[in-house]
Amino acid sequence: GLAPTKMKLKQRNDPNAVFQRTSTGPFFGAGADIRVSDNANIGASSYTRVGGSYECPAGQTGTLFLTGHKNFQASEVEVFSVQKNEL
């Protein structure tokens, strides 16, 4: 599988970085760079299309780099937020 991967936003403070609709799971990026569907462990309606708001990792294709296919099924998803420590 793919090692944990940090993807940078193309534009700082992008309002579409992370959002959710009541009928689905989370979306990441404008145009849904990554969409995790509701019940992501059933079927394969989750997908990647990285390049709208997030930079695709070097040497990777926006629709294939997570699983080798645009659509995927996930048993679990972890998301981390990096925040600057204001001392």
mmCIF file of the C-alpha atoms, coordinates in Angstrom:
data_MODEL
# 
_entry.id   MODEL 
# 
loop_
_atom_site.group_PDB 
_atom_site.id 
_atom_site.type_symbol 
_atom_site.label_atom_id 
_atom_site.label_alt_id 
_atom_site.label_comp_id 
_atom_site.label_asym_id 
_atom_site.label_entity_id 
_atom_site.label_seq_id 
_atom_site.pdbx_PDB_ins_code 
_atom_site.Cartn_x 
_atom_site.Cartn_y 
_atom_site.Cartn_z 
_atom_site.occupancy 
_atom_site.B_iso_or_equiv 
_atom_site.pdbx_formal_charge 
_atom_site.auth_seq_id 
_atom_site.auth_comp_id 
_atom_site.auth_asym_id 
_atom_site.auth_atom_id 
_atom_site.pdbx_PDB_model_num 
ATOM 1  C CA . GLY A 1 1  ? 0.000   0.000  0.000   1.00 0.00 ? 1  GLY A CA 1 
ATOM 2  C CA . LEU A 1 2  ? 0.848   3.645  -0.106  1.00 0.00 ? 2  LEU A CA 1 
ATOM 3  C CA . ALA A 1 3  ? 2.808   5.083  2.794   1.00 0.00 ? 3  ALA A CA 1 
ATOM 4  C CA . PRO A 1 4  ? 1.257   8.050  4.618   1.00 0.00 ? 4  PRO A CA 1 
ATOM 5  C CA . THR A 1 5  ? 1.397   10.967 2.219   1.00 0.00 ? 5  THR A CA 1 
ATOM 6  C CA . LYS A 1 6  ? 1.308   14.699 2.922   1.00 0.00 ? 6  LYS A CA 1 
ATOM 7  C CA . MET A 1 7  ? -0.377  16.722 0.186   1.00 0.00 ? 7  MET A CA 1 
ATOM 8  C CA . LYS A 1 8  ? 0.028   20.491 0.152   1.00 0.00 ? 8  LYS A CA 1 
ATOM 9  C CA . LEU A 1 9  ? -2.759  22.901 -0.654  1.00 0.00 ? 9  LEU A CA 1 
ATOM 10 C CA . LYS A 1 10 ? -2.154  24.906 -3.829  1.00 0.00 ? 10 LYS A CA 1 
ATOM 11 C CA . GLN A 1 11 ? -3.685  27.989 -2.195  1.00 0.00 ? 11 GLN A CA 1 
ATOM 12 C CA . ARG A 1 12 ? -3.303  28.757 1.491   1.00 0.00 ? 12 ARG A CA 1 
ATOM 13 C CA . ASN A 1 13 ? -6.590  28.834 3.444   1.00 0.00 ? 13 ASN A CA 1 
ATOM 14 C CA . ASP A 1 14 ? -8.548  27.261 0.572   1.00 0.00 ? 14 ASP A CA 1 
ATOM 15 C CA . PRO A 1 15 ? -12.192 27.244 1.723   1.00 0.00 ? 15 PRO A CA 1 
ATOM 16 C CA . ASN A 1 16 ? -12.688 23.917 -0.099  1.00 0.00 ? 16 ASN A CA 1 
ATOM 17 C CA . ALA A 1 17 ? -9.810  22.148 1.657   1.00 0.00 ? 17 ALA A CA 1 
ATOM 18 C CA . VAL A 1 18 ? -12.236 19.978 3.656   1.00 0.00 ? 18 VAL A CA 1 
ATOM 19 C CA . PHE A 1 19 ? -16.017 19.968 3.602   1.00 0.00 ? 19 PHE A CA 1 
ATOM 20 C CA . GLN A 1 20 ? -18.933 17.597 4.002   1.00 0.00 ? 20 GLN A CA 1 
ATOM 21 C CA . ARG A 1 21 ? -22.472 17.206 2.758   1.00 0.00 ? 21 ARG A CA 1 
ATOM 22 C CA . THR A 1 22 ? -25.120 15.544 4.887   1.00 0.00 ? 22 THR A CA 1 
ATOM 23 C CA . SER A 1 23 ? -25.663 12.696 2.406   1.00 0.00 ? 23 SER A CA 1 
ATOM 24 C CA . THR A 1 24 ? -22.002 11.749 1.932   1.00 0.00 ? 24 THR A CA 1 
ATOM 25 C CA . GLY A 1 25 ? -18.687 11.406 3.679   1.00 0.00 ? 25 GLY A CA 1 
ATOM 26 C CA . PRO A 1 26 ? -15.969 14.069 3.611   1.00 0.00 ? 26 PRO A CA 1 
ATOM 27 C CA . PHE A 1 27 ? -14.659 15.834 0.505   1.00 0.00 ? 27 PHE A CA 1 
ATOM 28 C CA . PHE A 1 28 ? -11.127 17.169 0.239   1.00 0.00 ? 28 PHE A CA 1 
ATOM 29 C CA . GLY A 1 29 ? -10.503 19.954 -2.264  1.00 0.00 ? 29 GLY A CA 1 
ATOM 30 C CA . ALA A 1 30 ? -12.422 21.837 -4.924  1.00 0.00 ? 30 ALA A CA 1 
ATOM 31 C CA . GLY A 1 31 ? -13.834 19.417 -7.445  1.00 0.00 ? 31 GLY A CA 1 
ATOM 32 C CA . ALA A 1 32 ? -13.456 16.720 -4.803  1.00 0.00 ? 32 ALA A CA 1 
ATOM 33 C CA . ASP A 1 33 ? -9.743  15.920 -5.067  1.00 0.00 ? 33 ASP A CA 1 
ATOM 34 C CA . ILE A 1 34 ? -10.560 13.080 -2.693  1.00 0.00 ? 34 ILE A CA 1 
ATOM 35 C CA . ARG A 1 35 ? -14.109 12.017 -1.950  1.00 0.00 ? 35 ARG A CA 1 
ATOM 36 C CA . VAL A 1 36 ? -14.790 9.455  0.751   1.00 0.00 ? 36 VAL A CA 1 
ATOM 37 C CA . SER A 1 37 ? -18.337 8.230  0.244   1.00 0.00 ? 37 SER A CA 1 
ATOM 38 C CA . ASP A 1 38 ? -20.781 7.325  2.959   1.00 0.00 ? 38 ASP A CA 1 
ATOM 39 C CA . ASN A 1 39 ? -20.277 3.617  3.786   1.00 0.00 ? 39 ASN A CA 1 
ATOM 40 C CA . ALA A 1 40 ? -16.867 3.719  2.094   1.00 0.00 ? 40 ALA A CA 1 
ATOM 41 C CA . ASN A 1 41 ? -16.279 0.101  3.099   1.00 0.00 ? 41 ASN A CA 1 
ATOM 42 C CA . ILE A 1 42 ? -19.135 -1.043 0.828   1.00 0.00 ? 42 ILE A CA 1 
ATOM 43 C CA . GLY A 1 43 ? -18.784 -0.647 -2.918  1.00 0.00 ? 43 GLY A CA 1 
ATOM 44 C CA . ALA A 1 44 ? -16.311 1.652  -4.603  1.00 0.00 ? 44 ALA A CA 1 
ATOM 45 C CA . SER A 1 45 ? -17.958 5.051  -4.949  1.00 0.00 ? 45 SER A CA 1 
ATOM 46 C CA . SER A 1 46 ? -15.111 6.871  -3.176  1.00 0.00 ? 46 SER A CA 1 
ATOM 47 C CA . TYR A 1 47 ? -12.609 8.375  -5.608  1.00 0.00 ? 47 TYR A CA 1 
ATOM 48 C CA . THR A 1 48 ? -9.512  10.483 -6.175  1.00 0.00 ? 48 THR A CA 1 
ATOM 49 C CA . ARG A 1 49 ? -9.046  13.287 -8.667  1.00 0.00 ? 49 ARG A CA 1 
ATOM 50 C CA . VAL A 1 50 ? -6.199  15.189 -7.032  1.00 0.00 ? 50 VAL A CA 1 
ATOM 51 C CA . GLY A 1 51 ? -5.099  18.461 -8.585  1.00 0.00 ? 51 GLY A CA 1 
ATOM 52 C CA . GLY A 1 52 ? -7.948  20.897 -7.917  1.00 0.00 ? 52 GLY A CA 1 
ATOM 53 C CA . SER A 1 53 ? -6.981  22.204 -4.476  1.00 0.00 ? 53 SER A CA 1 
ATOM 54 C CA . TYR A 1 54 ? -4.174  19.835 -3.496  1.00 0.00 ? 54 TYR A CA 1 
ATOM 55 C CA . GLU A 1 55 ? -0.839  19.225 -5.202  1.00 0.00 ? 55 GLU A CA 1 
ATOM 56 C CA . CYS A 1 56 ? -0.493  15.683 -6.460  1.00 0.00 ? 56 CYS A CA 1 
ATOM 57 C CA . PRO A 1 57 ? 2.663   14.018 -5.085  1.00 0.00 ? 57 PRO A CA 1 
ATOM 58 C CA . ALA A 1 58 ? 5.610   14.135 -7.486  1.00 0.00 ? 58 ALA A CA 1 
ATOM 59 C CA . GLY A 1 59 ? 5.650   11.310 -9.997  1.00 0.00 ? 59 GLY A CA 1 
ATOM 60 C CA . GLN A 1 60 ? 2.013   10.372 -9.318  1.00 0.00 ? 60 GLN A CA 1 
ATOM 61 C CA . THR A 1 61 ? -1.202  10.652 -11.339 1.00 0.00 ? 61 THR A CA 1 
ATOM 62 C CA . GLY A 1 62 ? -4.115  12.430 -9.647  1.00 0.00 ? 62 GLY A CA 1 
ATOM 63 C CA . THR A 1 63 ? -6.634  9.661  -10.259 1.00 0.00 ? 63 THR A CA 1 
ATOM 64 C CA . LEU A 1 64 ? -4.369  6.694  -9.592  1.00 0.00 ? 64 LEU A CA 1 
ATOM 65 C CA . PHE A 1 65 ? -1.852  7.415  -6.833  1.00 0.00 ? 65 PHE A CA 1 
ATOM 66 C CA . LEU A 1 66 ? -3.830  6.176  -3.805  1.00 0.00 ? 66 LEU A CA 1 
ATOM 67 C CA . THR A 1 67 ? -4.893  2.736  -5.006  1.00 0.00 ? 67 THR A CA 1 
ATOM 68 C CA . GLY A 1 68 ? -3.957  2.422  -8.670  1.00 0.00 ? 68 GLY A CA 1 
ATOM 69 C CA . HIS A 1 69 ? -7.577  3.106  -9.680  1.00 0.00 ? 69 HIS A CA 1 
ATOM 70 C CA . LYS A 1 70 ? -9.727  6.248  -9.603  1.00 0.00 ? 70 LYS A CA 1 
ATOM 71 C CA . ASN A 1 71 ? -12.412 4.603  -7.433  1.00 0.00 ? 71 ASN A CA 1 
ATOM 72 C CA . PHE A 1 72 ? -11.632 2.829  -4.196  1.00 0.00 ? 72 PHE A CA 1 
ATOM 73 C CA . GLN A 1 73 ? -13.124 1.052  -1.198  1.00 0.00 ? 73 GLN A CA 1 
ATOM 74 C CA . ALA A 1 74 ? -11.802 1.909  2.272   1.00 0.00 ? 74 ALA A CA 1 
ATOM 75 C CA . SER A 1 75 ? -12.122 0.053  5.540   1.00 0.00 ? 75 SER A CA 1 
ATOM 76 C CA . GLU A 1 76 ? -10.838 3.104  7.435   1.00 0.00 ? 76 GLU A CA 1 
ATOM 77 C CA . VAL A 1 77 ? -9.533  6.578  6.663   1.00 0.00 ? 77 VAL A CA 1 
ATOM 78 C CA . GLU A 1 78 ? -7.246  8.691  8.833   1.00 0.00 ? 78 GLU A CA 1 
ATOM 79 C CA . VAL A 1 79 ? -6.892  12.437 8.339   1.00 0.00 ? 79 VAL A CA 1 
ATOM 80 C CA . PHE A 1 80 ? -4.378  14.610 10.133  1.00 0.00 ? 80 PHE A CA 1 
ATOM 81 C CA . SER A 1 81 ? -4.196  18.387 10.367  1.00 0.00 ? 81 SER A CA 1 
ATOM 82 C CA . VAL A 1 82 ? -0.860  20.114 10.816  1.00 0.00 ? 82 VAL A CA 1 
ATOM 83 C CA . GLN A 1 83 ? -1.170  23.307 12.827  1.00 0.00 ? 83 GLN A CA 1 
ATOM 84 C CA . LYS A 1 84 ? 1.400   25.882 13.723  1.00 0.00 ? 84 LYS A CA 1 
ATOM 85 C CA . ASN A 1 85 ? 2.087   26.096 17.453  1.00 0.00 ? 85 ASN A CA 1 
ATOM 86 C CA . GLU A 1 86 ? 1.622   29.726 18.515  1.00 0.00 ? 86 GLU A CA 1 
ATOM 87 C CA . LEU A 1 87 ? 3.753   30.287 21.639  1.00 0.00 ? 87 LEU A CA 1 
# 
